[in-house]
mmCIF file of C-alpha atoms in Angstrom:
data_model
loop_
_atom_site.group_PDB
_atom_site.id
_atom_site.type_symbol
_atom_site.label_atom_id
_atom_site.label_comp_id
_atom_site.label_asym_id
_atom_site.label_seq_id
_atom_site.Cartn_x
_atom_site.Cartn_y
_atom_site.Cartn_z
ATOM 1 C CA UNK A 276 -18.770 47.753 2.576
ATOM 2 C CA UNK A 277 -20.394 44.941 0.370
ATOM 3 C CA UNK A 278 -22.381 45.706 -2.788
ATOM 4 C CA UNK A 279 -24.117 43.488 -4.870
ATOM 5 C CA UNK A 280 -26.485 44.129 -7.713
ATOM 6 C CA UNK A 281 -30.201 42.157 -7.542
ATOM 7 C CA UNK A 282 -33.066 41.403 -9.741
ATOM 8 C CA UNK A 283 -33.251 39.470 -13.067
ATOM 9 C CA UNK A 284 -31.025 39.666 -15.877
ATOM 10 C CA UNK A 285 -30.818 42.931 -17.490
ATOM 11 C CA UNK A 286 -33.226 44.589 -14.569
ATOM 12 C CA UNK A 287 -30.220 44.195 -12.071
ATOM 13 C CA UNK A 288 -30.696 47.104 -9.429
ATOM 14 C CA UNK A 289 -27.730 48.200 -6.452
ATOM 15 C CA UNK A 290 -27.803 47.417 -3.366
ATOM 16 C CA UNK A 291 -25.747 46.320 -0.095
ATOM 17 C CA UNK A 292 -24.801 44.091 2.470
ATOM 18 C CA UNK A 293 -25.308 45.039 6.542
ATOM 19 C CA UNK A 294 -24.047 43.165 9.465
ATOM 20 C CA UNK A 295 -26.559 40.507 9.681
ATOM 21 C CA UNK A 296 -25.703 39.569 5.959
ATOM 22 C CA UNK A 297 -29.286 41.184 4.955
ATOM 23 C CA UNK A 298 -29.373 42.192 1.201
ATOM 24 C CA UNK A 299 -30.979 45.973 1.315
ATOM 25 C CA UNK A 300 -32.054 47.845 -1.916
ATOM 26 C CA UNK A 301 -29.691 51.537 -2.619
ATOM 27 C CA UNK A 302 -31.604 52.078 -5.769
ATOM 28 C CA UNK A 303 -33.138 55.240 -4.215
ATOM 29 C CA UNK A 304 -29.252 56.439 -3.106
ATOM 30 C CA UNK A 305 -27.668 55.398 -6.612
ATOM 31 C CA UNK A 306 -28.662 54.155 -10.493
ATOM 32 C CA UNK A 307 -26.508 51.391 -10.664
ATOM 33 C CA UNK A 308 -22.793 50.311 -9.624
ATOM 34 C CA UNK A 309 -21.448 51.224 -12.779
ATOM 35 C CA UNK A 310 -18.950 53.947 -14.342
ATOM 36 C CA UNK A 311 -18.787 57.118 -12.225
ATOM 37 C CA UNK A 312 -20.969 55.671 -9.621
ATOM 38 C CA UNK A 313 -17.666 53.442 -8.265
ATOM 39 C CA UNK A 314 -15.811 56.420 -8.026
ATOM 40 C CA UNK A 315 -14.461 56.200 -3.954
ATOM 41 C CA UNK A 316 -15.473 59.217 -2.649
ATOM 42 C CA UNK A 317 -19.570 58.033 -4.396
ATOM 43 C CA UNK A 318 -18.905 54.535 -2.432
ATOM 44 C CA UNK A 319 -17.613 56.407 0.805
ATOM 45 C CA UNK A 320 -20.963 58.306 0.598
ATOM 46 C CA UNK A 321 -23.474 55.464 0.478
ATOM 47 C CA UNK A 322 -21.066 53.706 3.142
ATOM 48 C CA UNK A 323 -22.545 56.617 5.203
ATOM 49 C CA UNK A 324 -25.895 55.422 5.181
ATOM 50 C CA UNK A 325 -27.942 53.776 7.504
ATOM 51 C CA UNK A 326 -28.828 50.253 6.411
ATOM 52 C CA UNK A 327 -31.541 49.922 8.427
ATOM 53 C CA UNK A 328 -33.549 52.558 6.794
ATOM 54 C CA UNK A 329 -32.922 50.817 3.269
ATOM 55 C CA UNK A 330 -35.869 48.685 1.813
ATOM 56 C CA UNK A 331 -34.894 44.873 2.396
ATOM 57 C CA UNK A 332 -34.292 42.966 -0.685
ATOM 58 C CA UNK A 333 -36.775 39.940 -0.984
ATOM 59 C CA UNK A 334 -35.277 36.324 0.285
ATOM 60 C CA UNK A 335 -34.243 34.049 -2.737
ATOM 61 C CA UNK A 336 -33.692 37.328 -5.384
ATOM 62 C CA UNK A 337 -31.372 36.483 -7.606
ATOM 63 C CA UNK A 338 -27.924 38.223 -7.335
ATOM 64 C CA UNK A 339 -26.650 39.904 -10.150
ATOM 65 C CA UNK A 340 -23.194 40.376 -11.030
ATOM 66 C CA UNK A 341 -21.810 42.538 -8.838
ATOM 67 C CA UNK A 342 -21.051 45.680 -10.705
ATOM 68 C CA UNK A 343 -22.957 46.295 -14.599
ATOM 69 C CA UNK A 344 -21.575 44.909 -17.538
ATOM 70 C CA UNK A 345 -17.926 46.255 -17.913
ATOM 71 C CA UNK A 346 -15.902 48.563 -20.409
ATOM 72 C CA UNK A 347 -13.256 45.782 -20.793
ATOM 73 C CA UNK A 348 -12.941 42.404 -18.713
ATOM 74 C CA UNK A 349 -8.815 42.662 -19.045
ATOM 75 C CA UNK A 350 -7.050 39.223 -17.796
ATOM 76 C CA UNK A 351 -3.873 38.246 -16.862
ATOM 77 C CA UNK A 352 -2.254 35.142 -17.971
ATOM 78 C CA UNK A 353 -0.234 32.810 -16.090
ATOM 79 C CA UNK A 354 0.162 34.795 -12.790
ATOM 80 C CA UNK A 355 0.752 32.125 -10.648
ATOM 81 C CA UNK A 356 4.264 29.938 -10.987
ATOM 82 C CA UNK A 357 2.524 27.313 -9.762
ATOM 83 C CA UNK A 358 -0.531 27.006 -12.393
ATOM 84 C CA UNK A 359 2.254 27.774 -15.162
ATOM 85 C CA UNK A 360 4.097 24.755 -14.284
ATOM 86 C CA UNK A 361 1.077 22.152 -14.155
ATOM 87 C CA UNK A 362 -0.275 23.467 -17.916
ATOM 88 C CA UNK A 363 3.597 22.933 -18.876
ATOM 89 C CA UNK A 364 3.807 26.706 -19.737
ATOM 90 C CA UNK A 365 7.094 28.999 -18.996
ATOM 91 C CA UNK A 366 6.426 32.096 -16.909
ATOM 92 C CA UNK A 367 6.224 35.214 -18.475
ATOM 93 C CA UNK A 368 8.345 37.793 -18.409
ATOM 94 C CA UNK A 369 6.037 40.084 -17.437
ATOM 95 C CA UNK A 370 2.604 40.333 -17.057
ATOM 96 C CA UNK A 371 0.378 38.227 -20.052
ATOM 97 C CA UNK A 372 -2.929 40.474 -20.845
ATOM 98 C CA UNK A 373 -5.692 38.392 -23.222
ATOM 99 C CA UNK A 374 -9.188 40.317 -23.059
ATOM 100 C CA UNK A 375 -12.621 38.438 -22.482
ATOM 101 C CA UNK A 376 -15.818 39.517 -23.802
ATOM 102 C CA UNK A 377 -17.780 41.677 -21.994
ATOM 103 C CA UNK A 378 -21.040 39.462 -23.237
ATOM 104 C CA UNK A 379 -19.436 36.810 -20.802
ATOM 105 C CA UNK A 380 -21.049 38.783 -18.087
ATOM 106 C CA UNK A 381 -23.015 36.565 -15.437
ATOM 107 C CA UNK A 382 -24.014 36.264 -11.822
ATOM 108 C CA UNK A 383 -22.297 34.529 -9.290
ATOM 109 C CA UNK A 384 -25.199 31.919 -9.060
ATOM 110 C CA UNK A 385 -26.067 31.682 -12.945
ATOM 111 C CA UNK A 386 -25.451 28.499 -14.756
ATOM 112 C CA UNK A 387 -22.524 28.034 -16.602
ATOM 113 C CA UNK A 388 -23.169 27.428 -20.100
ATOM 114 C CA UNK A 389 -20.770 24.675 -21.605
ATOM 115 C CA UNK A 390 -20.834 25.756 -25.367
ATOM 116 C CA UNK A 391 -21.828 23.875 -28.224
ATOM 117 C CA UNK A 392 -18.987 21.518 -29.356
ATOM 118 C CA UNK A 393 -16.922 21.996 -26.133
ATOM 119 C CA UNK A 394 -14.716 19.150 -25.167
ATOM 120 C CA UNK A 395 -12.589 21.084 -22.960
ATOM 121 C CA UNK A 396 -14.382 23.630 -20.787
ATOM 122 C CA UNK A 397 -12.432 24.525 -17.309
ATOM 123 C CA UNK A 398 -12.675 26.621 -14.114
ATOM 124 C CA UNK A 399 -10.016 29.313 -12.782
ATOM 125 C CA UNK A 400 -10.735 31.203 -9.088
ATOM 126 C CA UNK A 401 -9.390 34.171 -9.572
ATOM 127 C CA UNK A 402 -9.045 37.648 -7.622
ATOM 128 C CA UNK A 403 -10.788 40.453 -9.892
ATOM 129 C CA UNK A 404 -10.226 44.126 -9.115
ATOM 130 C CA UNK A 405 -13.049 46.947 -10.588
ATOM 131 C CA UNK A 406 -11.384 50.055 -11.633
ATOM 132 C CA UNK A 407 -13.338 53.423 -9.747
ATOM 133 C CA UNK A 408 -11.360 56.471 -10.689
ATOM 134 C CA UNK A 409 -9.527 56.253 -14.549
ATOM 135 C CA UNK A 410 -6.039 55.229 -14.534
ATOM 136 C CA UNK A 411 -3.535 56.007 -17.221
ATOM 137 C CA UNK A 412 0.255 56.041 -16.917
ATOM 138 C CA UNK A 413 -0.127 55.292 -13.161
ATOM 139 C CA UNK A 414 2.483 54.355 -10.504
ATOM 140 C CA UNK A 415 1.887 51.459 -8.288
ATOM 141 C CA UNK A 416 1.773 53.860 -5.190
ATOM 142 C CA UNK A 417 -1.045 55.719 -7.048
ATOM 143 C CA UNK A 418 -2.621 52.299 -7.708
ATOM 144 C CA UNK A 419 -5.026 52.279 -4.484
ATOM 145 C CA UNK A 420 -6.192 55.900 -4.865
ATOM 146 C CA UNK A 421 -7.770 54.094 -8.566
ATOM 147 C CA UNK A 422 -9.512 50.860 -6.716
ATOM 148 C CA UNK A 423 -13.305 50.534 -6.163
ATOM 149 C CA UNK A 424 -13.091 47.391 -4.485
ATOM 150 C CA UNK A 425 -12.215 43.475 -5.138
ATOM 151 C CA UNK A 426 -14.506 40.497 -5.826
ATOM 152 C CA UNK A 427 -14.610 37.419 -6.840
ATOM 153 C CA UNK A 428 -14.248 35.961 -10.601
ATOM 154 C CA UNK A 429 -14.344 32.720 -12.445
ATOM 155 C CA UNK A 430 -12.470 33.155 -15.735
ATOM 156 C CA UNK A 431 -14.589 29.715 -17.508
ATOM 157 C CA UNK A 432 -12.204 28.518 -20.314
ATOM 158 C CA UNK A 433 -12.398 26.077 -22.951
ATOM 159 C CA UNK A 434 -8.935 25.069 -23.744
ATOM 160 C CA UNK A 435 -9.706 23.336 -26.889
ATOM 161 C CA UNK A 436 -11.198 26.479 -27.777
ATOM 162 C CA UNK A 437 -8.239 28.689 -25.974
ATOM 163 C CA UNK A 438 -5.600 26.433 -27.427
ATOM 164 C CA UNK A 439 -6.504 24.291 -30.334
ATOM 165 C CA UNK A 440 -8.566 26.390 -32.890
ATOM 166 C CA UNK A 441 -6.292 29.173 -33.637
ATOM 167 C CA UNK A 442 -6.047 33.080 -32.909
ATOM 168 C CA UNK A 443 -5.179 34.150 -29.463
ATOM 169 C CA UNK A 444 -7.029 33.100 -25.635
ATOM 170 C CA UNK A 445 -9.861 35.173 -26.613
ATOM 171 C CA UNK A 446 -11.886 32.872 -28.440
ATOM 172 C CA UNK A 447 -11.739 30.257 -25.640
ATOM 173 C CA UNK A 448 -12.683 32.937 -22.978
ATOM 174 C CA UNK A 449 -15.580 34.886 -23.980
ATOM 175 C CA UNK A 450 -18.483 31.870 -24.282
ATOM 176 C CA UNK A 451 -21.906 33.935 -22.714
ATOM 177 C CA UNK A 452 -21.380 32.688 -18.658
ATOM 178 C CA UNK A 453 -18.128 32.847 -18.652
ATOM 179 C CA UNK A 454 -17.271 35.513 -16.650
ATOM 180 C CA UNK A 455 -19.046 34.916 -13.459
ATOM 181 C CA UNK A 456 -18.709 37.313 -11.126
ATOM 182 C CA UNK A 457 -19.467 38.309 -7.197
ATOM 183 C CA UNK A 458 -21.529 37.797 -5.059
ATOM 184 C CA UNK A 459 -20.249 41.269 -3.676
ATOM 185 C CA UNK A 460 -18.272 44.028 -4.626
ATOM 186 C CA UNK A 461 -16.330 44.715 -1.235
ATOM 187 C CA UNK A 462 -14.707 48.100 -0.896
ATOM 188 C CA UNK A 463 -10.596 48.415 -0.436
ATOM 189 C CA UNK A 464 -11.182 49.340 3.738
ATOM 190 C CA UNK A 465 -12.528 45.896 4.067
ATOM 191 C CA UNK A 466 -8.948 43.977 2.518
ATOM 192 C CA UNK A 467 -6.444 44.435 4.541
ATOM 193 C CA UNK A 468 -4.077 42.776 2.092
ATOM 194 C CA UNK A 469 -5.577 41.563 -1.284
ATOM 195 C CA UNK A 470 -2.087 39.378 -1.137
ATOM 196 C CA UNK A 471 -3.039 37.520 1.953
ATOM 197 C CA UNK A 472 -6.616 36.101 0.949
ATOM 198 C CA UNK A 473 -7.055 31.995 0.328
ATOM 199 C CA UNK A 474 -9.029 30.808 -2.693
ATOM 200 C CA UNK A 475 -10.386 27.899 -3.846
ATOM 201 C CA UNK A 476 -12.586 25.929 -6.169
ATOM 202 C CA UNK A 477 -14.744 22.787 -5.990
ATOM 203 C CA UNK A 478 -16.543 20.420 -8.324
ATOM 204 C CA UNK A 479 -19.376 18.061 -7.143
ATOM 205 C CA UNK A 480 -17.570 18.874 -3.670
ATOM 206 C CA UNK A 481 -13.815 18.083 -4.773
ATOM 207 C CA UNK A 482 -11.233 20.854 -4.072
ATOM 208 C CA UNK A 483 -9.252 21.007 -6.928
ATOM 209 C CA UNK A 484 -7.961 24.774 -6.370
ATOM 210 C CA UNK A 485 -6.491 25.685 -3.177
ATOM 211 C CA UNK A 486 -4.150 28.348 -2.922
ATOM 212 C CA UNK A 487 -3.110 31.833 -1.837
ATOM 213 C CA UNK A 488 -2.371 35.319 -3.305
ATOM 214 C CA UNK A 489 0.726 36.012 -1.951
ATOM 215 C CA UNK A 490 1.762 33.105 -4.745
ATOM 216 C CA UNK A 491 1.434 35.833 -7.767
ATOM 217 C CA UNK A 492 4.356 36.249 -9.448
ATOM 218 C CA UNK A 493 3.001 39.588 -10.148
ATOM 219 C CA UNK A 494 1.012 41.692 -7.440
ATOM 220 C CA UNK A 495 -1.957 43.136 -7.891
ATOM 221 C CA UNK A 496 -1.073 46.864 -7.431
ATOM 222 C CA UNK A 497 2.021 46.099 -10.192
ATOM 223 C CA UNK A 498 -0.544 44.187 -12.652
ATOM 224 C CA UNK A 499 -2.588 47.529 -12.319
ATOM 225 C CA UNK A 500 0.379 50.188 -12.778
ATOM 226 C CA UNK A 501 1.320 48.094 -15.921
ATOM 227 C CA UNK A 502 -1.807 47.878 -17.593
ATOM 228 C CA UNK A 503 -2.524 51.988 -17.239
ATOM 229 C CA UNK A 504 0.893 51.580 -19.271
ATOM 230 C CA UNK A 505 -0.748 49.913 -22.302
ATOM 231 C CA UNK A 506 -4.488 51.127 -22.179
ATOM 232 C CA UNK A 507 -6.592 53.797 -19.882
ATOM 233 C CA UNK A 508 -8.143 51.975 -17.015
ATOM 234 C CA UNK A 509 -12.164 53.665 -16.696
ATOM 235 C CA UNK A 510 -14.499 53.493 -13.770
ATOM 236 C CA UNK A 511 -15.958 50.093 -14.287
ATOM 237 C CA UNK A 512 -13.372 48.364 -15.948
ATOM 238 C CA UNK A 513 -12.613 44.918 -14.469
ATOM 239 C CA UNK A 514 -9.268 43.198 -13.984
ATOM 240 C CA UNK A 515 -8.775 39.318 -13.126
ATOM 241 C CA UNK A 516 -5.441 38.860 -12.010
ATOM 242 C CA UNK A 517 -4.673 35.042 -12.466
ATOM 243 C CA UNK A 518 -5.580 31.588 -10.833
ATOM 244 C CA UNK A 519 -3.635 29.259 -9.085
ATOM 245 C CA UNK A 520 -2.853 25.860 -9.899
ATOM 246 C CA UNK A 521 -5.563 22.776 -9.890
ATOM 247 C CA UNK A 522 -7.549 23.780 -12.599
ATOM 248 C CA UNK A 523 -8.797 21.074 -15.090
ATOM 249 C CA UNK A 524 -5.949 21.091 -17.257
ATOM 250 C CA UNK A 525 -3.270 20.265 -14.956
ATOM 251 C CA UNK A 526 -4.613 17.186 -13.459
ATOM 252 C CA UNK A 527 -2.775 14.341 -13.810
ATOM 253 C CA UNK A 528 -2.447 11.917 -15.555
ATOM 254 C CA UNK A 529 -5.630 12.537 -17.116
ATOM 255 C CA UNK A 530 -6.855 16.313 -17.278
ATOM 256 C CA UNK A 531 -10.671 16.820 -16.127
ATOM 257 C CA UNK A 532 -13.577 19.212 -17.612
ATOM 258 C CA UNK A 533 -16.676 20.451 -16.896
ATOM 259 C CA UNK A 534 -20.331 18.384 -17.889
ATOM 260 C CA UNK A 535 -23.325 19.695 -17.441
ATOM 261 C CA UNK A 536 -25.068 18.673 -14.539
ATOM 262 C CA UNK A 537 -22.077 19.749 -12.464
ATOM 263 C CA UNK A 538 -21.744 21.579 -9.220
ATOM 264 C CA UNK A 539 -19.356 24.515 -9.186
ATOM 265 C CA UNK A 540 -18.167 26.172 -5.611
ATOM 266 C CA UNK A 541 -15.392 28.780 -5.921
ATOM 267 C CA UNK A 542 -14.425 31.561 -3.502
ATOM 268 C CA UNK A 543 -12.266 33.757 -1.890
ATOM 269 C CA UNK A 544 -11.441 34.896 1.817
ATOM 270 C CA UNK A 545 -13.365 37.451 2.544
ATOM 271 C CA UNK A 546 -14.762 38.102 -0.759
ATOM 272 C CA UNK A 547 -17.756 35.632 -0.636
ATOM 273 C CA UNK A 548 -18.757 32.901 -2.737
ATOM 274 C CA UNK A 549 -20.146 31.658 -5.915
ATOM 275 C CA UNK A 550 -22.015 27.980 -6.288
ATOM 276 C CA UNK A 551 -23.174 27.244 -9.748
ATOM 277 C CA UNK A 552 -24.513 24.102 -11.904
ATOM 278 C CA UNK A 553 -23.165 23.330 -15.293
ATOM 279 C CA UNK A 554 -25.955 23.322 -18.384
ATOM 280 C CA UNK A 555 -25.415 22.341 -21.563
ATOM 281 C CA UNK A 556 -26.152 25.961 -24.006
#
């Protein structure tokens, strides 16, 4: 199944996806995708019902992202041997964690807000995983049994922020827009292997990203067993899990960043898209 979460900001209601790519209104079946709600056996329930006897959700409604505003946005750093090498970074040892703001929170059509006094702001595709059923000292065998689905997530950075102004990768992270996420929520039946899936990003039509998850140096289902190490993982709780290289910092000779009045495309096989302009905040 494919959920997605309509209506303006802060008035988001749930819905779904059916064949024909029609957007249908659950708010009837369910209050919101959020906590409890993405527990799997509450998902396998409203995969039981009939789309066709769901309201239809008004063409041009803005999506939402795709599940409420998370308990923690947890990310993982440098996942990708590839995207370590063009930032000049050595691969970690095991898997970097840096937090982002849950205030970052967008849609996956919102603007992107390039802060006030950013130089430096960047995109990274990356494959997000939403937590359904808490997870704490977990195995990665028990790791599916703990998955509400997989989406798509742009972790926005401004590496002058990230890099050059002290503290840790929080502070370049967490600008409001920075976490934009969707358009669906799609449940774990519909991957078939969330290290098989292509993703990408484009500016003003330029692929800069193009790569592949079976490139993590650390899989998802490990990334997820070590976290519930560290921290309890609750329903809701989101879980990037690293970009590729060709973001804006590796290109050479001369890195590039995001302007306003940009285009953004990023996506993911099977997980949808997100297109985006760039605005000044």
């Amino acid at each position: 199944m494919k959920f997605i979460r309509f209506g303006e900001p802060g008035s988001e209601r749930p819905g779904m996806v059916d064949s024909e790519g029609h957007h249908r209104d659950l708010s009837e079946h369910i209050f919101d995708l959020a906590g409890e709600a993405l527990a799997p056996d509450v998902l396998a329930r409203l995969a039981e019902i009939d789309p066709a006897e769901l309201p239809l959700v008004p063409d041009g409604t803005r999506l939402g992202p795709a599940v409420a505003r998370p308990g923690k946005i947890v990310c993982i750093g440098l996942n990708y041997a590839d995207h370590a090498a063009e930032t000049g970074a050595t691969p970690p040892k095991e898997p970097m964690i840096f937090m982002k703001a849950t205030s970052a929170w967008s849609g996956p059509n919102d603007p992107i807000r390039i802060p006030r006094g950013s130089e430096k702001t960047d995109w990274e595709v990356e494959l997000a995983v939403v937590i359904g059923r808490r997870a704490k000292y977990i195995s990665e065998a028990e790791v599916p049994d703990h998955i509400a689905g997989y989406a798509v997530m742009n972790d926005v950075s401004e590496r002058a922020f990230q890099k050059e102004r002290g503290g840790q990768f929080t502070k370049g992270k967490s600008a409001d827009s920075f976490a934009p996420f969707g358009p669906w929520l799609v449940t774990p039946d519909e991957v078939a292997d969330p290290q098989a899936l292509s993703l990408w990003a484009e500016i003003d039509g330029h692929r800069y990203q193009d790569g592949t998850t079976a490139d993590m140096i650390t899989p998802v289902f490990d990334v997820i067993a070590h976290l519930s190490q560290f921290m309890t993982l609750e329903p809701g709780d989101v879980i990037a899990t690293g970009t590729p290289a060709g973001v804006g910092l590796g290109v050479k000779p001369d890195p590039v960043f995001l302007k306003p009045g940009q285009a953004v495309r990023i996506g993911i096989e099977g997980l949808g898209e997100q297109e985006m302009q760039t605005v000044a905040d």
